Amino acid sequence: MKVQMTIKVFLTSCLFLLMACSREEDVQTPSDDILINQIGYVSSSSKYALLRIKSDNFQIKTSEGKVVFEGETGPPEYWELSGDSVQLADFSDFTTPGTYVLCVGDSVSYPFKIADRLYGELADAVLKSYYYARCGVDLEERYAGKWHRKAGHPDTSVVVHVSAVDAYRPKGTIIASSGGWYDAGDFGKYVVNSGISTYTLLLSSRLNKEYHQAQNLNIPESNNELPDILDETLVNLKWMLTMQDPNDGGVYHKLTTKNFVGFVMPSETSDQRYVVQKTTAATLDFAATMAYASRVLSTYSLNELANETAASAEKAWQWALRHPDMVYEQPGDISTGAYGDNNLEDEWFWAAVEMYLLTENDQCLQKVQNAIQQPGTPTWRRVNTLGVISLLTSEKRRDFSNIEQDFLSYADLLLTKEEESPYIVSIDHFAWGSNSDVANEGMLKLIAFRLTGDEKYLASARNDLDYILGRNATGYSFVTGFGSKSPMHPHQRISSADGVEAPMPGYLVGGPNTNVFTDCDPDKVQRSRFPASSYVDEECSYSTNETAINWNAPLVFLVSALDGIDR
Ligand code: 9MR
Ligand code: 9MR
């Protein structure tokens, strides 16, 4: 039955492509030189495609090959970051719902939709990716479908690494630190990266509240009274609490094995795991996240946890005041991810903001005012803008020292960059995880839209999603399981080892950048030297094709907010 269905779908889509553009009856392979949002465009929004095939005009056709729209293309524009020229195909004026292809001469695009609402399924999947990343629990078939798996990493006897021992927990101490999410393609759990990820999901739960309240992800907690986004986020929040030493309030930087383990299922590894070094960055990110969580949780019937997180935040803050500059130094016997950062000003700012919003304490306010920095695109390493967002979106809005003006100036700068970009996207610097910068910039624009009501920010955020879903120089829709051409071989241990052909769905891969060229064998895997094109769907490519909790979180915000607006 299932097989028959699949064959039917396959034949229908072949027929669809066969008939759509060609004059002859030859089967057409969709062209990677017609770049579109592979899910589709909302009826009322701008609809842009980019063409790498030279042409003065283009057509939109139905599956029967009927022309429904014709347009002229813009002039070719060269982008030095992608190393190619593209022409704009604008079909914004065409608004009739349906499934279409874009044709240029005999070339055809992947199919895409036009509809009033398109991103509901995607919004559910990008959030459910966190369920698939849960550590230490069985994923049952009724929730996980074909990606069901046995638990691994109970983390009930984690060794306190020598870099982290002290009088309270001397050498040889064993602690429990169970639960949470795997960070990425590896099995580590890292507090710094958990902070921004957990905060961003909590932010989405608050700013897109009605949207998330109506969501049902089919996770074990789906039938309780809390929205699923909160249930899922609590999985990691509760793990984070275990990373604080209750004796002094300091927070361990990470929980990992000494070295990365191989590409096996979680239940097949038993290498000893360690908590490593307490650091100021981890402790401040922890304080900020817990303080914010406490405010969110107190609006639900979760008073006990709201109090616990508030107390943990306060304890962490006090530890940081006593240890203001303990930066992470990777011990010689450990080689897993470092998440190292020598500049802690932004962590101080973010934590001070959240402590101030939680406690209204004047000392914290003073720290905030002394530490104001220009907003930018948030990353795990640069978190000050998270504090700005909290100030501007808290119930009692705090706007001092031009914080809102500076925030909007940054959003405007992103819009200017987008206007100047042949690829209609703000990103102009491709770092490791560049796709998350695009998603985070979309999130900032939607917050600017919320603050001002100015639709230019909304339109620009849609362009960020179009980029992620295929209108980019690689021609990939960067979310696993979504779009006609999406990553099949992410650098992700579970998807590699689970015996299921399709990767677990809803994951945003890191995306193009030129940081590392040694991850895959250069004799076997060719990669563009142009930053915006430098991506390969190869498992070896951890620098472009890994998944990570901090990359998905802003995409949850972006897609949920957009789909909520379209509702
Ligand atoms: O799998 C690891 C991935 O999660 C990290 O992001 C990446 C960079 O730290 O490292 C990967 O592990 C590789 C290691 O660094 C070098 N040997 C091969 C490992 C697996 O590809
Ligand atoms: O996202 C991190 C990126 O900014 C760094 O440049 C890179 C190398 O240090 O590490 C990335 O984080 C990885 C972490 O160290 C280990 N788990 C996988 C993360 C995503 O690749």
XYZ file of C-alpha atoms in Angstrom, residues 91 107 135 190 220 254 264 353 396 430 440 464 483 539:
14
model
C 6.292 36.945 -10.107
C 14.661 24.450 -18.400
C 19.559 12.157 25.252
C 27.537 21.954 26.023
C 5.153 12.067 24.925
C 30.354 20.838 28.988
C 27.276 4.649 15.986
C 19.898 42.241 31.698
C 7.512 46.347 31.299
C 29.736 33.182 5.761
C 18.777 34.719 13.291
C 15.589 34.855 4.609
C 12.008 20.629 -0.432
C 28.634 13.171 5.774
